[in-house]
Coordinates of C-alpha atoms in Angstrom, one line a residue:
X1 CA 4.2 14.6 25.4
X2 CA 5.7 11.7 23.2
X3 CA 5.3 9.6 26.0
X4 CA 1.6 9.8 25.9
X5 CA 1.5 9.9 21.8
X6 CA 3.2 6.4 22.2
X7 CA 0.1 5.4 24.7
X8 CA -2.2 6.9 22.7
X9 CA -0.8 4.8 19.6
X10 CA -0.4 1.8 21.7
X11 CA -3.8 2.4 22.7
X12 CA -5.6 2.2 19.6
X13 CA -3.0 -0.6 18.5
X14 CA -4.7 -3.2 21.2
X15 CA -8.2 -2.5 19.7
X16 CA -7.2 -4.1 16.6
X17 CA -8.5 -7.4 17.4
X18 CA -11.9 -5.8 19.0
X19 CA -12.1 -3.6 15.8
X20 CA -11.7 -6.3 13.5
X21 CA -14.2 -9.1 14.9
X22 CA -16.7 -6.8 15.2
X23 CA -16.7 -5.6 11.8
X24 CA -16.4 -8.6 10.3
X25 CA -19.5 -9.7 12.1
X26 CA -21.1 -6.6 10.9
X27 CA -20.1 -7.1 7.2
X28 CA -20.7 -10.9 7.1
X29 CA -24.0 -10.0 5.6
X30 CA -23.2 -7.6 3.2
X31 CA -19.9 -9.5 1.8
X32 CA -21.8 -12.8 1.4
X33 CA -24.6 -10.6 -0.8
X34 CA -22.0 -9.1 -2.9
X35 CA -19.4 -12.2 -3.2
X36 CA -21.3 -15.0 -2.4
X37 CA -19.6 -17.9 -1.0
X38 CA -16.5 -16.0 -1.0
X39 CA -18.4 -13.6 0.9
X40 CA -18.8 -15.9 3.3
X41 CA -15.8 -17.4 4.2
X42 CA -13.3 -14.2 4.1
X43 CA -14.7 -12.6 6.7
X44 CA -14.8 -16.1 9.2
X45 CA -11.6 -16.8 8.2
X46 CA -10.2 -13.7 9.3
X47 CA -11.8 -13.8 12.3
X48 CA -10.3 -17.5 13.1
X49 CA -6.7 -16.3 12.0
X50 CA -6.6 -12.6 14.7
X51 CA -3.7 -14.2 16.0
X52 CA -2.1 -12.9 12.7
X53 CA -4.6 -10.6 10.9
X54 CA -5.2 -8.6 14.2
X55 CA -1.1 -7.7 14.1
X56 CA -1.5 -6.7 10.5
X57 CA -4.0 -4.8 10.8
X58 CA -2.4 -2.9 14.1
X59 CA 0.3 -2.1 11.7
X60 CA -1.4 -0.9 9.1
X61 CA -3.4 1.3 11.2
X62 CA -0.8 2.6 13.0
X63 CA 0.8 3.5 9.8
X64 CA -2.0 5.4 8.1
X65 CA -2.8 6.6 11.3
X66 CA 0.5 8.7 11.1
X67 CA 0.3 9.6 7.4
X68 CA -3.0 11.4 8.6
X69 CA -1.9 13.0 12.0
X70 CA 1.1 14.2 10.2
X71 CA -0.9 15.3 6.8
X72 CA -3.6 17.2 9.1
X73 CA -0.8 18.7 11.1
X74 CA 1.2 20.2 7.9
X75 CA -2.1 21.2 6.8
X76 CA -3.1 23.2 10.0
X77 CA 0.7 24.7 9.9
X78 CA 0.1 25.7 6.1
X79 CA -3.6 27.6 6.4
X80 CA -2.0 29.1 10.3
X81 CA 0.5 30.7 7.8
X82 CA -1.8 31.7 5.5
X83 CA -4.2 33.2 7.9
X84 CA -1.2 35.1 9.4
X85 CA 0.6 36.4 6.5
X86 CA -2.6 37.7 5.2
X87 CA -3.1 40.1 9.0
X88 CA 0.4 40.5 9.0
X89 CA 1.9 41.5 5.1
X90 CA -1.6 44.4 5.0
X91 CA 1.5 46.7 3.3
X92 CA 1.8 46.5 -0.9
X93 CA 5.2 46.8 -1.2
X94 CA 7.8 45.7 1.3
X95 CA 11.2 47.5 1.4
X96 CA 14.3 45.9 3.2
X97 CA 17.9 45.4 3.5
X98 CA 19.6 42.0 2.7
X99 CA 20.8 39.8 5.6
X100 CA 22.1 36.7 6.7
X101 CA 19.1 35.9 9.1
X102 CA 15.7 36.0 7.1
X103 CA 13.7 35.8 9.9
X104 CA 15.8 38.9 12.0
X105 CA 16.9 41.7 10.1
X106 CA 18.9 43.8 11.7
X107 CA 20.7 45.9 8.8
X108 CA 19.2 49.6 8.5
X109 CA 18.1 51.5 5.2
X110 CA 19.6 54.6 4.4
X111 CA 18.0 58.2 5.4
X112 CA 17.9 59.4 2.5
X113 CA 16.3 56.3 0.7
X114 CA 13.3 56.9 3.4
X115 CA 12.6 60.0 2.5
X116 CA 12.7 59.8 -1.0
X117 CA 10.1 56.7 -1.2
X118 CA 7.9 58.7 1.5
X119 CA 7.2 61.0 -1.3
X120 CA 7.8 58.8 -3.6
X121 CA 4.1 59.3 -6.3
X122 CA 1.4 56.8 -5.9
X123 CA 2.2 56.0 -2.2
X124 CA -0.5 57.0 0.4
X125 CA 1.5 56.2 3.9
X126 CA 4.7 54.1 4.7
X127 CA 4.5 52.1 8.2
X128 CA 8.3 51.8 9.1
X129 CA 10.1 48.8 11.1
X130 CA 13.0 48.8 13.6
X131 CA 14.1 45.3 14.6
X132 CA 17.1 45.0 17.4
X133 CA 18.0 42.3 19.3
X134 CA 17.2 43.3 23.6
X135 CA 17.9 41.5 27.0
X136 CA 15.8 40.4 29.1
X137 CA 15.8 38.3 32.6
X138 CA 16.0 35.0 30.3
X139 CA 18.4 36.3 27.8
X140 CA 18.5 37.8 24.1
X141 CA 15.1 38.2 22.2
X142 CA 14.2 39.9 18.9
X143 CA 12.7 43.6 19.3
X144 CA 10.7 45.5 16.9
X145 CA 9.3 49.1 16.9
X146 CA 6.9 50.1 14.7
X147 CA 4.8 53.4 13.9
X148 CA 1.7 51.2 12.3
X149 CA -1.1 52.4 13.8
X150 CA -3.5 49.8 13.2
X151 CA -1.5 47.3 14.7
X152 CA -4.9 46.1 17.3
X153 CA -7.0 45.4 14.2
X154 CA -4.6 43.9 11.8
X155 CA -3.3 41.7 14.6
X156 CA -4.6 38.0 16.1
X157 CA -4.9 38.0 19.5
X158 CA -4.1 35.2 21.6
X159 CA -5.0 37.3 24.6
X160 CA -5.6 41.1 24.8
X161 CA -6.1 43.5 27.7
X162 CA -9.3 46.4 26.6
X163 CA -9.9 46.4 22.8
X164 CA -8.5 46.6 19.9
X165 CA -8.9 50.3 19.1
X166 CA -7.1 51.0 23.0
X167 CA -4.0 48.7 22.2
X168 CA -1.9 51.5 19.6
X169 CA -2.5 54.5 22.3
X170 CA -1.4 51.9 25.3
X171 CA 1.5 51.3 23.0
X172 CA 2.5 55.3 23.0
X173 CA 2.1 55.3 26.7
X174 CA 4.8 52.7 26.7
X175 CA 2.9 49.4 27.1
X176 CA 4.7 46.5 24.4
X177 CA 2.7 43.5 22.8
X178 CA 4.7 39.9 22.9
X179 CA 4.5 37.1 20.6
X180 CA 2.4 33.9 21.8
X181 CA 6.4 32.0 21.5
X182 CA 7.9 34.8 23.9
X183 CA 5.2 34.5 26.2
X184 CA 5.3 30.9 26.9
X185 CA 9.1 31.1 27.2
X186 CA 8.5 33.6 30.2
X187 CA 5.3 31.9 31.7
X188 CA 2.9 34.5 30.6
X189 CA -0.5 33.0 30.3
X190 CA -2.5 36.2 29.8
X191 CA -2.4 39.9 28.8
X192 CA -1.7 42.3 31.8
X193 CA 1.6 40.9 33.0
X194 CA 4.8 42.8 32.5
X195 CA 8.2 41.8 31.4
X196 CA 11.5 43.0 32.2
X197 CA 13.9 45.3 29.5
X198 CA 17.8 46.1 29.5
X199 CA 17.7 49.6 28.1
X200 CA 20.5 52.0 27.9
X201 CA 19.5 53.5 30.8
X202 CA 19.5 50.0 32.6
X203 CA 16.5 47.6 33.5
X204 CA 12.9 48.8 32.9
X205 CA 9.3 46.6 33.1
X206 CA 6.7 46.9 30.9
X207 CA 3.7 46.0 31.2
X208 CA 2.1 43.4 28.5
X209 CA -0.9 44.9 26.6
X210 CA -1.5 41.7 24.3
X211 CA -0.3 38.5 23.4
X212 CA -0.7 38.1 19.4
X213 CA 0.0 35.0 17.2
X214 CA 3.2 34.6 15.4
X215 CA 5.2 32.1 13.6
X216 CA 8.5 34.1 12.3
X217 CA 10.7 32.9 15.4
X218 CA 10.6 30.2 18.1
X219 CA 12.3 32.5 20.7
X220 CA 9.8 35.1 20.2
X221 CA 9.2 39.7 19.6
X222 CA 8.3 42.1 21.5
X223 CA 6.8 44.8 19.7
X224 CA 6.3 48.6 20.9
X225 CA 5.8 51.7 19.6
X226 CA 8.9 53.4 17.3
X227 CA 8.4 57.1 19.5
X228 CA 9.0 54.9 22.8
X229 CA 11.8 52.8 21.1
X230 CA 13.4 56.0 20.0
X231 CA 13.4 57.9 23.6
X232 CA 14.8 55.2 25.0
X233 CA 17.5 53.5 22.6
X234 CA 18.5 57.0 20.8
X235 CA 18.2 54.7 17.6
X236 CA 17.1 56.9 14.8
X237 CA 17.4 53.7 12.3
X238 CA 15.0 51.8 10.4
X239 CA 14.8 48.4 8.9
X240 CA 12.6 47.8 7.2
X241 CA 9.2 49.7 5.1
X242 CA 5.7 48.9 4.1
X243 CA 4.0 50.7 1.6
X244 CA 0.8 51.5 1.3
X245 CA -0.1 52.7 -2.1
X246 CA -2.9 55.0 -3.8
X247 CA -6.1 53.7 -5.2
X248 CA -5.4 52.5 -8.2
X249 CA -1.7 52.2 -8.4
X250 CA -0.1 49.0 -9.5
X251 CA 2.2 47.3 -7.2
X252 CA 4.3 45.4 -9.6
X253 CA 5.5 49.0 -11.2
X254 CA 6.2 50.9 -8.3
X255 CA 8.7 48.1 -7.3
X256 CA 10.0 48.1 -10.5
X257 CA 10.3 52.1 -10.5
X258 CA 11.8 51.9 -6.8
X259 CA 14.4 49.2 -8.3
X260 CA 15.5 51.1 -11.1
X261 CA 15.9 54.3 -9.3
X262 CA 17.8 52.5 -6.1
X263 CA 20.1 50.8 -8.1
X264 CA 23.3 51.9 -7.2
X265 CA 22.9 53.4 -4.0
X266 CA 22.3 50.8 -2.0
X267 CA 21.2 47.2 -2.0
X268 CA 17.5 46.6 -1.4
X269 CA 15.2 43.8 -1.3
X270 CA 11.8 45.9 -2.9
X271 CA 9.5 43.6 -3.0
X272 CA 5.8 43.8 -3.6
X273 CA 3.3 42.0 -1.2
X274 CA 1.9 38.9 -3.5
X275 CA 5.5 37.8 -4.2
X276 CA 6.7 38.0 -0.5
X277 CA 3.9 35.8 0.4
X278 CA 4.4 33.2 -2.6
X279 CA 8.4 33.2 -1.4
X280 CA 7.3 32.2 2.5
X281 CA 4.7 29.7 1.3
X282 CA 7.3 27.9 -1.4
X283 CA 9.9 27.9 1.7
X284 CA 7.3 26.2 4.0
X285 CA 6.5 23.8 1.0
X286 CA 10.0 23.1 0.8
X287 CA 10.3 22.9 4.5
X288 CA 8.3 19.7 4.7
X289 CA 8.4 18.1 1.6
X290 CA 10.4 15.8 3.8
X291 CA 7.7 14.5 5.0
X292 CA 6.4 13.2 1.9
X293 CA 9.1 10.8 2.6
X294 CA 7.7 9.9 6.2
X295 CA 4.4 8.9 4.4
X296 CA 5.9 6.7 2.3
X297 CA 8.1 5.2 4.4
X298 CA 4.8 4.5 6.7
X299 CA 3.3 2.6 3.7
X300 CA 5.7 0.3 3.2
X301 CA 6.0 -0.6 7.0
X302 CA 2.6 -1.1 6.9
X303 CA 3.2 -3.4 3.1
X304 CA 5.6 -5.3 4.6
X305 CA 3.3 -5.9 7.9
X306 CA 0.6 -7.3 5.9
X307 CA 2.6 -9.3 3.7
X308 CA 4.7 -11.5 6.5
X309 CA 0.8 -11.9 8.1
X310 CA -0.1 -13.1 4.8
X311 CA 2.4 -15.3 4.0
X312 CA 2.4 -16.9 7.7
X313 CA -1.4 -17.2 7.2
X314 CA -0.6 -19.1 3.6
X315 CA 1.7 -21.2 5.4
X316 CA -0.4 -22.4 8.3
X317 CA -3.7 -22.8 6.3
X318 CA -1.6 -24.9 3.6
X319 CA -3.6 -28.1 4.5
X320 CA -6.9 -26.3 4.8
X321 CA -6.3 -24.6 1.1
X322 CA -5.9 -28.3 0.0
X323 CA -9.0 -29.6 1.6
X324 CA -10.9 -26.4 -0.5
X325 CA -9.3 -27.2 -3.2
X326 CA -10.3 -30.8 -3.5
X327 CA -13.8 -29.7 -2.6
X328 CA -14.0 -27.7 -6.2
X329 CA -12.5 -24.2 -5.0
X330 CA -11.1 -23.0 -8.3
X331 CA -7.7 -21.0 -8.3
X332 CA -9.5 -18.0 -9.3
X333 CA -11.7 -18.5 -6.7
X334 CA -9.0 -18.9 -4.0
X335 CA -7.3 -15.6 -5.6
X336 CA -10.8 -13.8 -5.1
X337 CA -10.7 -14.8 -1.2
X338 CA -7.4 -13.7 -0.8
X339 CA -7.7 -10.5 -2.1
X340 CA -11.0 -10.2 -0.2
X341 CA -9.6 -10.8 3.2
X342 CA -7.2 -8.3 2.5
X343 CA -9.1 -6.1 1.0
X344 CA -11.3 -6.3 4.6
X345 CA -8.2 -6.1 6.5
X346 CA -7.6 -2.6 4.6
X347 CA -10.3 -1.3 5.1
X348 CA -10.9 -2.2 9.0
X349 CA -7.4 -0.4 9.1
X350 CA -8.3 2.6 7.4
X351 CA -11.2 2.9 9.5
X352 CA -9.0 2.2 12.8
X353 CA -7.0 4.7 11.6
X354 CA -9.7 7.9 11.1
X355 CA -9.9 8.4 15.2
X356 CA -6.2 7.4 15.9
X357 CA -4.7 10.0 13.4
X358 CA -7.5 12.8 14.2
X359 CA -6.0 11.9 18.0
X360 CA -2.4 12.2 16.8
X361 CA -3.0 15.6 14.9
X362 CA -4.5 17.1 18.3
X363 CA -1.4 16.2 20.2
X364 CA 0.9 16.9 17.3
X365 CA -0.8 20.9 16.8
X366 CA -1.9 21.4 20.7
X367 CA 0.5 19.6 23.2
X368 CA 4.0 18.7 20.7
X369 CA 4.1 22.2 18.5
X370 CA 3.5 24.3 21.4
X371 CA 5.8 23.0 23.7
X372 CA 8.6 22.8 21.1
X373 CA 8.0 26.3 19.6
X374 CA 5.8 28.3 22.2
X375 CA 3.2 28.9 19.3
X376 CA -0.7 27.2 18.3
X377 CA -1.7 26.0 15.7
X378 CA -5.0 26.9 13.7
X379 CA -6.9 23.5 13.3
X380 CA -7.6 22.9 10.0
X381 CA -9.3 19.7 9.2
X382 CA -9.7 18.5 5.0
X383 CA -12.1 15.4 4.5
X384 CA -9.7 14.9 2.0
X385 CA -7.0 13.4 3.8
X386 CA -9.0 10.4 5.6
X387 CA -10.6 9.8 2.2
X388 CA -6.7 9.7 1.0
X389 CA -5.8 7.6 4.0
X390 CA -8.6 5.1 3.6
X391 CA -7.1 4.8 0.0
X392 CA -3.9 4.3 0.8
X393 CA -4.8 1.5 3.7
X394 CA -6.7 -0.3 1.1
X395 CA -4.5 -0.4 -1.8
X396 CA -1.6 -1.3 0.6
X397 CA -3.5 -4.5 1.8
X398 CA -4.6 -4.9 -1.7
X399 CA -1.3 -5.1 -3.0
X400 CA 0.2 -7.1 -0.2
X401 CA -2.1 -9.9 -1.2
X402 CA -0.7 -10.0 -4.5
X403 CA 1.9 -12.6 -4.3
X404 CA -0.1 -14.6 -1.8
X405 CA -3.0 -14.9 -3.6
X406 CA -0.8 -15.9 -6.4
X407 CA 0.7 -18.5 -4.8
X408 CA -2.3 -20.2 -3.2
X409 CA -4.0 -20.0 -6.3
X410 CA -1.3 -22.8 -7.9
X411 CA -1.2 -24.8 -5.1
X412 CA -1.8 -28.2 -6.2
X413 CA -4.6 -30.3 -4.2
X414 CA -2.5 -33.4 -3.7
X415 CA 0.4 -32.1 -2.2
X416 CA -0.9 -29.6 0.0
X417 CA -2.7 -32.2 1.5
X418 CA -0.1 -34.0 2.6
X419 CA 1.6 -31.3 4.2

């Protein structure tokens, strides 16, 4: 997979050159209407130097290229999350014990906590959670038996065997749903396959009603029904609760009522459903802010690129910037050309880069994530970030021409010319 994303880079890298000469000749017209003379010359002049404006603009595009596959890669990973926490937190208030492992609690709540917040006033229905740790063929995986009988509806299906309204009374029969990560780890493409559980009462197969999408863990669930976990663990404990509450009732109170009342007995997280998903989604924010960093870092490759192209271009064309200069090019003028050809080379970039980081994004979501975590990605594609690329290409070139332009502009005539 990283093997091909190199190709795939390399690949659009080589049609730099191409990219550029035909632009320029397609621009020629437009540039010499806007800037005149100027106009004119920039984009000719960039097409005579591709020896070094073609490997500026291959880095540059390469560059934004990767700002975009990674920003439309993050993007996808943040609205997957979103889309799943909103079919998988359908309680109002969540109830838990506090552990070391966020993402695989194991610690149980309490009998007589249960009972009392299943008649605790203002809720309608509590969905309860058991989550153990089971062996399989391939080793340890998470387990997790729940009594929610709406599972099939407030689930997203990768792949699903019947319906929706068949998968809660397969469950009861004993059939288990896996997580997409679990069933890529064990090579099953498809609902309708079985998988292999040590019980206490040694090795038993189940067969796979569904695959459903999940993101908690990279080693993956299997989910059954609480009556079936029950007959065969003899594990009466429970991890975790969802409320559902009344019509009407206020979330934020009850948690604060449950928290007061608790206090004391034993330590619970209580917390209601809006603030559990602001907690995952400023964790995934902090997650990749890193990669903020990347971006950067990307930029200023790509600065630096264009700058050494520039300055090797200001050093070659030292006796032709002479020659202009005694033929009446002005120092503003010769500023104006710089910053036009780089302005050009920015932009030819930018557009390079639209395809090339769409292209990266695809592998990144479909062939890298899935192979290093077992899960997909929903696509999620923002105009915004190719405008924000384009943006960056540009003012990067822009300001890489800075000095250069600078520079040629006080060259004097005379001794250029001699060079």
């Amino acid at each position: 997979g990283f093997a091909g994303t190199l190709l795939v880079v390399v690949g659009f890298a080589l049609l730099s050159s191409a990219s550029l000469a035909l632009l320029m000749r397609l621009l020629a017209p437009v540039m010499a209407l806007v800037f005149g003379l100027i106009g004119r010359m920039a984009p000719r002049n960039l097409i005579n130097s591709l020896s070094r404006t073609a490997v500026a603009v291959a880095a540059l595009m390469v560059a934004v290229a990767v700002i975009i596959g990674v920003g439309l890669m993050i993007d996808s990973f943040r609205y997957t999350v979103i889309v799943w926490l909103e079919q998988t937190l359908q309680g109002d208030v969540y109830v838990s014990v506090p552990d070391f492992n966020a993402t695989r609690t194991s610690a149980t709540i309490d009998s007589d906590i249960i009972e009392t917040i299943q008649n605790w006033p203002g809720v309608a229905r509590v969905d309860t959670l058991r989550s153990a740790v089971a062996e399989t063929r391939l080793g340890s995986i998470n387990l997790a038996a729940t009594e929610n009988q709406d599972i099939g509806s407030e689930r997203q299906f990768a792949s699903l065997q019947g319906s929706s309204d068949e998968i809660w009374a397969a469950m009861q029969s004993g059939s288990v749903l896996v997580s997409e990560p679990l069933a890529t780890r064990f090579g099953l493409h498809h609902a309708g396959g079985e998988i292999d559980l040590f019980t206490p009462q040694g090795w038993r197969t189940f067969s796979v009603q569904g695959i459903y999408y999940d993101y908690t863990s990279s080693e993956g669930t299997v989910l059954m029904a609480l009556d079936i976990y029950r007959e065969l663990w003899k594990d009466n404990a429970l991890t975790a609760l969802a409320l559902r509450l009344e019509p009407g009732a206020n979330p934020d109170e009850i948690t604060r009522e449950l928290q007061d009342h608790f206090q004391g007995q034993q330590q619970l997280l209580i917390r209601p459903n809006q603030a559990l998903r602001q907690d995952v989604m400023v964790i995934f924010d902090r997650t990749f802010a890193i990669t903020v960093a990347l971006r950067l870092l990307a930029t200023i490759v790509a600065f630096i690129g264009v700058l050494n192209a520039l300055l090797l271009l200001q050093l070659e064309k030292q006796r032709e910037v002479g020659i202009l200069r005694a033929l009446g090019l002005t120092g503003r003028q010769l500023w104006r050309l710089v910053m036009v050809e780089t302005g050009l080379m920015g932009l030819v970039a930018g557009l390079l880069a639209t395809p090339a980081g769409y292209a990266l994004a695809v592998i990144l979501i479909y062939i890298i994530n899935r192979r290093s975590f077992g899960w997909t990605l929903q696509m999620e594609v923002q105009p915004e970030a190719f405008v924000q690329a384009l943006g960056i290409a540009l003012i990067a070139a822009l300001l890489a021409g800075v000095f250069p332009a600078l520079r040629m502009s006080r060259m004097a005539a005379a001794e250029v010319i001699r060079y």
